[in-house]
PDB file of C-alpha atoms in Angstrom:
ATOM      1  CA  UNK I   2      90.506  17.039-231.524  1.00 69.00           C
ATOM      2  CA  UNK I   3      87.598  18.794-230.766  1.00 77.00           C
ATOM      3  CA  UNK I   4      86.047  16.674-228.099  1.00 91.00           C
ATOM      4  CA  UNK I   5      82.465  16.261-227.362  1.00 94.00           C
ATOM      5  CA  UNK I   6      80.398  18.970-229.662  1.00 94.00           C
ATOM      6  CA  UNK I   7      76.418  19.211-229.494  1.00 96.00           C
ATOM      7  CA  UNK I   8      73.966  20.765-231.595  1.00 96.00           C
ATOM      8  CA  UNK I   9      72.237  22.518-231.373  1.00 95.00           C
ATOM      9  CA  UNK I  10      73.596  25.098-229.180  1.00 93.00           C
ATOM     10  CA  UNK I  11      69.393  26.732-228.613  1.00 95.00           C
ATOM     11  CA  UNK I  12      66.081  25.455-229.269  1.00 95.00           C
ATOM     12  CA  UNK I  13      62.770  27.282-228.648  1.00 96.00           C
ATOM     13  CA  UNK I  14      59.866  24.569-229.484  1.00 96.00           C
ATOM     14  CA  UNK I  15      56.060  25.031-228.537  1.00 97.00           C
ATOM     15  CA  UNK I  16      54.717  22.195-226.228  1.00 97.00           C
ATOM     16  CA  UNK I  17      53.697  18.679-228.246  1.00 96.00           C
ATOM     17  CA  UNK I  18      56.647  19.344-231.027  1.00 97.00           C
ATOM     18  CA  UNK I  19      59.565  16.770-231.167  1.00 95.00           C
ATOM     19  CA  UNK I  20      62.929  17.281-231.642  1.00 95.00           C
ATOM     20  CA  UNK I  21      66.554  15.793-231.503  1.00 97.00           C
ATOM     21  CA  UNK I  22      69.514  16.500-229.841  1.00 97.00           C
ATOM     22  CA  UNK I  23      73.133  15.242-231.444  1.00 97.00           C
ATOM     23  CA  UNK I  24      76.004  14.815-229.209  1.00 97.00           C
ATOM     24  CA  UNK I  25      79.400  13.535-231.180  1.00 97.00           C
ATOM     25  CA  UNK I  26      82.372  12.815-229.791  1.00 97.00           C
ATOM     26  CA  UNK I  27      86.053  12.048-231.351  1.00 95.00           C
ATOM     27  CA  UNK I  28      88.167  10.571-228.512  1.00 94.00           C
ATOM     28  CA  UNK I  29      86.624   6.866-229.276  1.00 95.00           C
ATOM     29  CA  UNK I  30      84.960   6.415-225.546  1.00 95.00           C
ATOM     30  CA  UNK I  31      82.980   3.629-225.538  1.00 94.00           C
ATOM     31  CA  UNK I  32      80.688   5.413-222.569  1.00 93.00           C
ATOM     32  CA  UNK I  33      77.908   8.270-223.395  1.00 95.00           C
ATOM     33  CA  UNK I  34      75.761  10.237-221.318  1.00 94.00           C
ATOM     34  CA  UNK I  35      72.981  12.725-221.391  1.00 96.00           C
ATOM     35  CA  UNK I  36      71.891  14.842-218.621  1.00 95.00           C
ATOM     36  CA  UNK I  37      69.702  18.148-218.010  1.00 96.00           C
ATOM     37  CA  UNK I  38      70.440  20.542-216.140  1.00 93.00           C
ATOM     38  CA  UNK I  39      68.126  22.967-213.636  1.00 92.00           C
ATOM     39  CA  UNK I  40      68.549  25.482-211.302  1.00 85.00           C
ATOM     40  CA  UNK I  41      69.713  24.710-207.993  1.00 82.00           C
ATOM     41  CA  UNK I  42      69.441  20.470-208.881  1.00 82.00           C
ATOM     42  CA  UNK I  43      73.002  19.903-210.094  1.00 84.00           C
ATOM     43  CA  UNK I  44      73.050  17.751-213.357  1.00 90.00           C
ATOM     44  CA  UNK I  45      70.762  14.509-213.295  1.00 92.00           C
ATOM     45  CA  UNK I  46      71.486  11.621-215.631  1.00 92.00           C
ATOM     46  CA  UNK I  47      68.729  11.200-217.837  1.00 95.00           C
ATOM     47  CA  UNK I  48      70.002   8.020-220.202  1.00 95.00           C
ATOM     48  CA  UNK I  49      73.735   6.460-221.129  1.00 93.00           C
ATOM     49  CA  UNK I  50      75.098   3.948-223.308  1.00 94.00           C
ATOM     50  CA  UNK I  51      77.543   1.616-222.687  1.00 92.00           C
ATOM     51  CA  UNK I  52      78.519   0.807-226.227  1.00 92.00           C
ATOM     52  CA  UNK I  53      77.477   1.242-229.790  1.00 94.00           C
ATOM     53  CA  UNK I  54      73.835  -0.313-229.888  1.00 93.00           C
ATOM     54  CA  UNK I  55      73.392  -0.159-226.277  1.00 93.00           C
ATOM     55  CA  UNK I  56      70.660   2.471-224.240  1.00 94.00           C
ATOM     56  CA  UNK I  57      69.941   2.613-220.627  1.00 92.00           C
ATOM     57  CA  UNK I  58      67.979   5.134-218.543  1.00 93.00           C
ATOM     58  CA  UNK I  59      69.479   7.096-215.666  1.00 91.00           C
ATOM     59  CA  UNK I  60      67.652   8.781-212.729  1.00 89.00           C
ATOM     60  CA  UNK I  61      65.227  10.817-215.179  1.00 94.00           C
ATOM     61  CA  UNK I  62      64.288   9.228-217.989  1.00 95.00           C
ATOM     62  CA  UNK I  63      60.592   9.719-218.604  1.00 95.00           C
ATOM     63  CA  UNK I  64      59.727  11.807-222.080  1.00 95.00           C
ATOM     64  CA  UNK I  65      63.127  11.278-223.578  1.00 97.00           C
ATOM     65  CA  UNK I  66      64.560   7.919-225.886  1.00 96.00           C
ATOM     66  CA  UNK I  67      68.069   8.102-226.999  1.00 97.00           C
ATOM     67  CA  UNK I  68      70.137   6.065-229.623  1.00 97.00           C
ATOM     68  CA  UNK I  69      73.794   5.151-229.776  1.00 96.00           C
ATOM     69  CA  UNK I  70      73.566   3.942-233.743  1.00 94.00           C
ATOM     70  CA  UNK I  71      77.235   4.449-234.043  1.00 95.00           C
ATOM     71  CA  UNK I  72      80.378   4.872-231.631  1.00 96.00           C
ATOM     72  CA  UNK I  73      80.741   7.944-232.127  1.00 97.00           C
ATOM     73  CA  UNK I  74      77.018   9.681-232.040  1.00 97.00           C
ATOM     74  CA  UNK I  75      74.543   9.562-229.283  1.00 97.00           C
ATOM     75  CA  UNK I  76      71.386  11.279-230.179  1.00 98.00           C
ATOM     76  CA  UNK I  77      68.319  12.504-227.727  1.00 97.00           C
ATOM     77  CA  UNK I  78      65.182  12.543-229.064  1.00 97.00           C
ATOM     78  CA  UNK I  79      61.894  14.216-227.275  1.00 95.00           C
ATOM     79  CA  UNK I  80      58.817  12.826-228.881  1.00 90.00           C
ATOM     80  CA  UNK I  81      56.484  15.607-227.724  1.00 95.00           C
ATOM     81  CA  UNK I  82      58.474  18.369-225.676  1.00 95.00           C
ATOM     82  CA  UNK I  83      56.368  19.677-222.223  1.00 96.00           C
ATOM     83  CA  UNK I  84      56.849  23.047-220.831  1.00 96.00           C
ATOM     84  CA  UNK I  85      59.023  20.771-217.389  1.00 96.00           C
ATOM     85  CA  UNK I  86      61.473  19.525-220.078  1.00 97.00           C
ATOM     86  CA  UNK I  87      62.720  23.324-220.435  1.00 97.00           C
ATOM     87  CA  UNK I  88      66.510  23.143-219.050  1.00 97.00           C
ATOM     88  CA  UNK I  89      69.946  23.025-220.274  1.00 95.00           C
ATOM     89  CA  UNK I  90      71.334  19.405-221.878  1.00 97.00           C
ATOM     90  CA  UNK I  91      74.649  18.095-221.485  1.00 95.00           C
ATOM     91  CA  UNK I  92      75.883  15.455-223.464  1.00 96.00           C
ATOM     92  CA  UNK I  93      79.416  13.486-221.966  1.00 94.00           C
ATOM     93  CA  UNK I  94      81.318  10.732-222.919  1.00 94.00           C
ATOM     94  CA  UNK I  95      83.862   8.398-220.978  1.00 92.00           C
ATOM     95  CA  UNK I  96      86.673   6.162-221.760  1.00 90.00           C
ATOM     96  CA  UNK I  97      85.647   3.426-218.994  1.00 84.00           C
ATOM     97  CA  UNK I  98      83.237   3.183-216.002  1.00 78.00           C
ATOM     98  CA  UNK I  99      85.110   2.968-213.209  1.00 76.00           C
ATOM     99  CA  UNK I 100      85.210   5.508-210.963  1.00 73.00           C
ATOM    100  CA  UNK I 101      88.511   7.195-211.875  1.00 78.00           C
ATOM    101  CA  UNK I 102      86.993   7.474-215.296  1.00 82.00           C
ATOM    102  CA  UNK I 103      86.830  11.332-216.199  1.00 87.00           C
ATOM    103  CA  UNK I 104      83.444  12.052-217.975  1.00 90.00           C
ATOM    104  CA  UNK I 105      84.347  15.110-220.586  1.00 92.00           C
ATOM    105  CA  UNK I 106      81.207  17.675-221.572  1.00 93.00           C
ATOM    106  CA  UNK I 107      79.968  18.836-224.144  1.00 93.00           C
ATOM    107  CA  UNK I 108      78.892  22.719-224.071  1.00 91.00           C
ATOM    108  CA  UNK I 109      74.961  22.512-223.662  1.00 94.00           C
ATOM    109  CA  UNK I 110      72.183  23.179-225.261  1.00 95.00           C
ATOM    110  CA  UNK I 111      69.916  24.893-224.274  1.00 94.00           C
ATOM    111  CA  UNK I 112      66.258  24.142-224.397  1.00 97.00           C
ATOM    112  CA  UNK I 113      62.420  26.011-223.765  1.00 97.00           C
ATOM    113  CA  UNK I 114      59.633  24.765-224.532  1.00 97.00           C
ATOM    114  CA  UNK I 115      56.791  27.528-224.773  1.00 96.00           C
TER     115      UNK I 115
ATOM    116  CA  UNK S 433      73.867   4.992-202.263  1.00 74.00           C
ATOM    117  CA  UNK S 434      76.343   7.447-203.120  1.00 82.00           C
ATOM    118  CA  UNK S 435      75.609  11.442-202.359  1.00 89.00           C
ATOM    119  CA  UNK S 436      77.029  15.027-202.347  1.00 93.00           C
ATOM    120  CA  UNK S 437      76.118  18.242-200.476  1.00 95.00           C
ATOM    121  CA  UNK S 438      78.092  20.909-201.043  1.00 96.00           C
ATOM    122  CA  UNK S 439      77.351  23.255-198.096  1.00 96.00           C
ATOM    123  CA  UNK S 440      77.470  26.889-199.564  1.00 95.00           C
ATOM    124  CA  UNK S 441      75.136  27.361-202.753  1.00 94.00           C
ATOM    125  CA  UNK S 442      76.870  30.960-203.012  1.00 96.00           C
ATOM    126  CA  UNK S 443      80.435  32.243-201.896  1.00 98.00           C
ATOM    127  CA  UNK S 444      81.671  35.698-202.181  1.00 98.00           C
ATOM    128  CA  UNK S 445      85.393  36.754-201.834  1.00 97.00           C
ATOM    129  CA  UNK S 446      87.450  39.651-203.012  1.00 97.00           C
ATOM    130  CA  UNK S 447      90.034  39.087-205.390  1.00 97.00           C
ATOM    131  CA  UNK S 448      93.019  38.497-203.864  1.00 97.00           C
ATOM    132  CA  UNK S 449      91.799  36.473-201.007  1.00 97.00           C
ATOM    133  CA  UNK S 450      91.349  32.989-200.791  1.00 98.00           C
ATOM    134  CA  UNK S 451      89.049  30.702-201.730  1.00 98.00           C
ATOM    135  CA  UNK S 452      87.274  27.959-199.942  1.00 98.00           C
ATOM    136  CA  UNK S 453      84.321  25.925-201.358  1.00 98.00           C
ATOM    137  CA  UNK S 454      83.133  23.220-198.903  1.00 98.00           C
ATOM    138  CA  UNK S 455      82.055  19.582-200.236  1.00 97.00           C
ATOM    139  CA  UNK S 456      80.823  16.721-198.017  1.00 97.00           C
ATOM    140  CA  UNK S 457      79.856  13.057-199.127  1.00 94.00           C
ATOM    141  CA  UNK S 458      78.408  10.176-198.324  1.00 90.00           C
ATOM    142  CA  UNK S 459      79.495   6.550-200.335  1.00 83.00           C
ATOM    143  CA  UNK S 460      79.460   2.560-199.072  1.00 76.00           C
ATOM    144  CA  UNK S 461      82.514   2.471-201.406  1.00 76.00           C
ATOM    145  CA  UNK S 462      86.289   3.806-201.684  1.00 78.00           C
ATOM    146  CA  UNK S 463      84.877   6.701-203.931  1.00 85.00           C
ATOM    147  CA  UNK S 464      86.518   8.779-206.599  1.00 88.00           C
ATOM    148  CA  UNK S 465      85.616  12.952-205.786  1.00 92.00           C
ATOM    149  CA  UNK S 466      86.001  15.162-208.732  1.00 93.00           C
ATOM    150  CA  UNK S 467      85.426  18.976-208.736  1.00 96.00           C
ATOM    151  CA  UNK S 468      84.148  20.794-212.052  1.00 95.00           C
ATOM    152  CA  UNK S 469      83.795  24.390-213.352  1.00 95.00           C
ATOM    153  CA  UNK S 470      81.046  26.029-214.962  1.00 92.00           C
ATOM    154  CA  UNK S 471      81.606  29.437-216.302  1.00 92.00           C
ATOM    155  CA  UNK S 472      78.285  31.230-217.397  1.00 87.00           C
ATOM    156  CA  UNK S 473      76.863  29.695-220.516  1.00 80.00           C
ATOM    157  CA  UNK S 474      79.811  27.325-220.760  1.00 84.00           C
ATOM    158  CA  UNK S 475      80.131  23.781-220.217  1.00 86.00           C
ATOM    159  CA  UNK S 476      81.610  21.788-217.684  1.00 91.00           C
ATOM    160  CA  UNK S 477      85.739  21.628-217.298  1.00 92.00           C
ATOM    161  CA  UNK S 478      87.109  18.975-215.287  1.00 93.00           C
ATOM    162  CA  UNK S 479      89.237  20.867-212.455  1.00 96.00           C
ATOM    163  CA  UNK S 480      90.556  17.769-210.502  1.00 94.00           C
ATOM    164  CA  UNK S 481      90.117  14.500-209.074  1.00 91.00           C
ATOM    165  CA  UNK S 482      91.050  11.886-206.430  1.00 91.00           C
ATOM    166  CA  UNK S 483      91.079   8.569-207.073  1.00 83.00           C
ATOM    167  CA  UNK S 484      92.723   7.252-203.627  1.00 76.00           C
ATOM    168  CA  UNK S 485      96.007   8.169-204.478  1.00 75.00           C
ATOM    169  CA  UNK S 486      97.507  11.164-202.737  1.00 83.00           C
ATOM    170  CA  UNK S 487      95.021  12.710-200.664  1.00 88.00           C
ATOM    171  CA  UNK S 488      96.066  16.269-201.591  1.00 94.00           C
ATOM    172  CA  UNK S 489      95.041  16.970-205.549  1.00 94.00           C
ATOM    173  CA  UNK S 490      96.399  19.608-207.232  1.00 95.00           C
ATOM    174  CA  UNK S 491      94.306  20.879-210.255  1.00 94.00           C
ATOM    175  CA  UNK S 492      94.140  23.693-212.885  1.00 93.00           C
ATOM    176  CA  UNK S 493      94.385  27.316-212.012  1.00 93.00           C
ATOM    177  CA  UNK S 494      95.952  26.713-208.985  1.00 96.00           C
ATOM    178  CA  UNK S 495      93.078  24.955-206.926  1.00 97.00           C
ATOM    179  CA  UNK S 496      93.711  22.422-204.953  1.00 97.00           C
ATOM    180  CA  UNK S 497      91.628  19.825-202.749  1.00 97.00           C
ATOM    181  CA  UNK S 498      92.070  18.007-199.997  1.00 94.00           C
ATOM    182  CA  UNK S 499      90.246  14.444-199.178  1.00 93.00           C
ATOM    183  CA  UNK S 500      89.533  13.577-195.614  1.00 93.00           C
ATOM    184  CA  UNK S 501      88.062  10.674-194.953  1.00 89.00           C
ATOM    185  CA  UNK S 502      87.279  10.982-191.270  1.00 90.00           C
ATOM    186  CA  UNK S 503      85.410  13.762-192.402  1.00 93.00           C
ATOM    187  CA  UNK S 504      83.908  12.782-195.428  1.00 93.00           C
ATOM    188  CA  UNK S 505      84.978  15.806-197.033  1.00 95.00           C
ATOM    189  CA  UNK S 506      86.738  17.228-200.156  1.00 96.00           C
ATOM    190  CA  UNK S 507      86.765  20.687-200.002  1.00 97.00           C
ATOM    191  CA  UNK S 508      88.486  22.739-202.914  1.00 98.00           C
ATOM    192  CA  UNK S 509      90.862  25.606-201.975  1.00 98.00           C
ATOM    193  CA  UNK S 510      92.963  28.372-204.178  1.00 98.00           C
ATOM    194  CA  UNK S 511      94.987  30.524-202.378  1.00 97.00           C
ATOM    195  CA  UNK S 512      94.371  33.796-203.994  1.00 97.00           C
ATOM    196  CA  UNK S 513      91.250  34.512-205.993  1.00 97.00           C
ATOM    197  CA  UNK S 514      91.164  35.774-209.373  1.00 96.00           C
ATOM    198  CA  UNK S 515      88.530  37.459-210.870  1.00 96.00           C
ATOM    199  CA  UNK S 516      88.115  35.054-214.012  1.00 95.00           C
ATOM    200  CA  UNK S 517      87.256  32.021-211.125  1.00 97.00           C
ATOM    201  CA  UNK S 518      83.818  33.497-211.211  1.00 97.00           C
ATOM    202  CA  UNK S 519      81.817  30.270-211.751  1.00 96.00           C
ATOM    203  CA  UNK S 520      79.742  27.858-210.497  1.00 94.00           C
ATOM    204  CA  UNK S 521      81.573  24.926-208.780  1.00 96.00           C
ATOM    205  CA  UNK S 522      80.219  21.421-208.791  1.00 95.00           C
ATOM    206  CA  UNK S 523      81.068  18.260-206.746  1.00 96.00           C
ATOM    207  CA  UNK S 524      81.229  15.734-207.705  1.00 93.00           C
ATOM    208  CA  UNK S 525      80.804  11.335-206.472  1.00 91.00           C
ATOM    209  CA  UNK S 526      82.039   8.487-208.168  1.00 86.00           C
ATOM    210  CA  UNK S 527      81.357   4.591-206.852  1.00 77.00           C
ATOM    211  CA  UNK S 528      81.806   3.128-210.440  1.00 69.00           C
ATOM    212  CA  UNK S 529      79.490   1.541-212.558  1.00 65.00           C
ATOM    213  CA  UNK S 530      77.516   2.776-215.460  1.00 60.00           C
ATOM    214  CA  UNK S 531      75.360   5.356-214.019  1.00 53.00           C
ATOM    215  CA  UNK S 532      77.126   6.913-210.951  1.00 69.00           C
ATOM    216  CA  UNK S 533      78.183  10.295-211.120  1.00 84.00           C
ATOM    217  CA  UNK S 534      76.149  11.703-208.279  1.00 89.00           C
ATOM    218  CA  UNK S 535      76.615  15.931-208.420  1.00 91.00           C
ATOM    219  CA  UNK S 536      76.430  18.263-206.010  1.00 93.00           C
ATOM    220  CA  UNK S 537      73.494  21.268-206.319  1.00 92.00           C
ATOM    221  CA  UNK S 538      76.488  23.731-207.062  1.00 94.00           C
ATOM    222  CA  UNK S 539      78.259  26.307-205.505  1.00 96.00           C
ATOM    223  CA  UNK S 540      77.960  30.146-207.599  1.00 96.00           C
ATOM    224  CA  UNK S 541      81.616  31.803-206.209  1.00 97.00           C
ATOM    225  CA  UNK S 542      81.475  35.472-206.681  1.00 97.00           C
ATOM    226  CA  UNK S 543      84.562  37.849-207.057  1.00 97.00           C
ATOM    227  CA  UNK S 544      84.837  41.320-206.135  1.00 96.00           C
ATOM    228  CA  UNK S 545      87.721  43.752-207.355  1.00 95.00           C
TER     229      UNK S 545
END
């Protein structure tokens, strides 16, 4: 049972290249969630899914699309990466949405753009 | 609307000592609070939660939090520090819903031999 995994763990792109980020999970949550991470901000949501199929943005989406193609994989894609989209990406993952729900983390990955 | 300030962004303590880390919050709801850990270059482990059952919660490694809601606080607690709780501490507010963990900006605690 490994969890929630990402990968990459490190990315160095140059500003205007795309790339994808692959969170997978094995503990059949229906709920995923991507967020970034900067200094001194905390983590802020940038999109979720409530379901295989299913997208929704969070408090930061802008420059960012995700897709939840199956249960188990939620991918982050960044069309054409900007120097302000440097930070650290978590991906988590949820049985439920209630509040009691734990959200479990994946280990990061960490992004610059140049 | 749902937020978190956590009032220290850095503690230091010998090892040893104890440990305080201060959390306020603000929520129109009956919220779930949730504490995580962040060692460096690590990802986030789940250290406890309430979820308006007993409002002392006992977590890993011995910390412990208490929720107060006259206060609107949940602040997290260990009695004696050790030196692998080096880590940044987050807060952490639930309301439920899709989209609504609201975190905290972090707190870095420090530990001295």
């Amino acid at each position: 049972n490994a969890g929630v995994t990402q990968t990459p763990k490190f990315r160095v792109l140059k500003t205007g290249q795309s790339m994808t980020l692959l969170c997978a999970q094995d503990m059949n949550h229906e709920y995923m969630y991507w967020y970034r991470q900067d200094p001194g901000m905390g983590l802020r949501l940038i999109h979720y899914s409530v379901g295989e199929g299913t997208t929704a943005k969070g408090e930061v989406p802008d420059g960012y699309n995700v897709s939840r193609l199956k249960k188990q994989n939620f991918l982050l894609g960044l069309e054409s990466a900007a120097p302000s989209q440097t930070s650290v990406y978590f991906c988590a993952s949820s049985y439920g949405a209630a509040s009691t729900d734990t959200q479990y983390f994946g280990p990061g990955t960490r992004l610059t753009v140049l | 609307a749902q937020s978190v300030t956590q009032l220290d962004s850095h503690v230091s303590v010998s090892e040893g000592t104890p440990v305080l880390l201060r959390c306020n919050y603000s929520s129109s709801y009956s919220p779930s609070l949730f504490w995580y850990v962040q060692h460096p270059n690590k990802g986030l482990q789940l250290l406890l939660k309430y979820t308006s059952a007993a409002t002392l919660v006992k977590g890993i490694n011995g910390f412990e939090a208490e929720f107060k809601k006259s206060e609107t606080s949940f602040h997290l607690t260990k009695p004696s520090a050790h030196m692998s709780d080096a880590a940044e501490y987050f807060c952490v507010v639930s309301e439920g819903g899709y989209s609504t963990l609201t975190f905290g900006k972090g707190t870095m605690l420090l530990v001295s031999p």
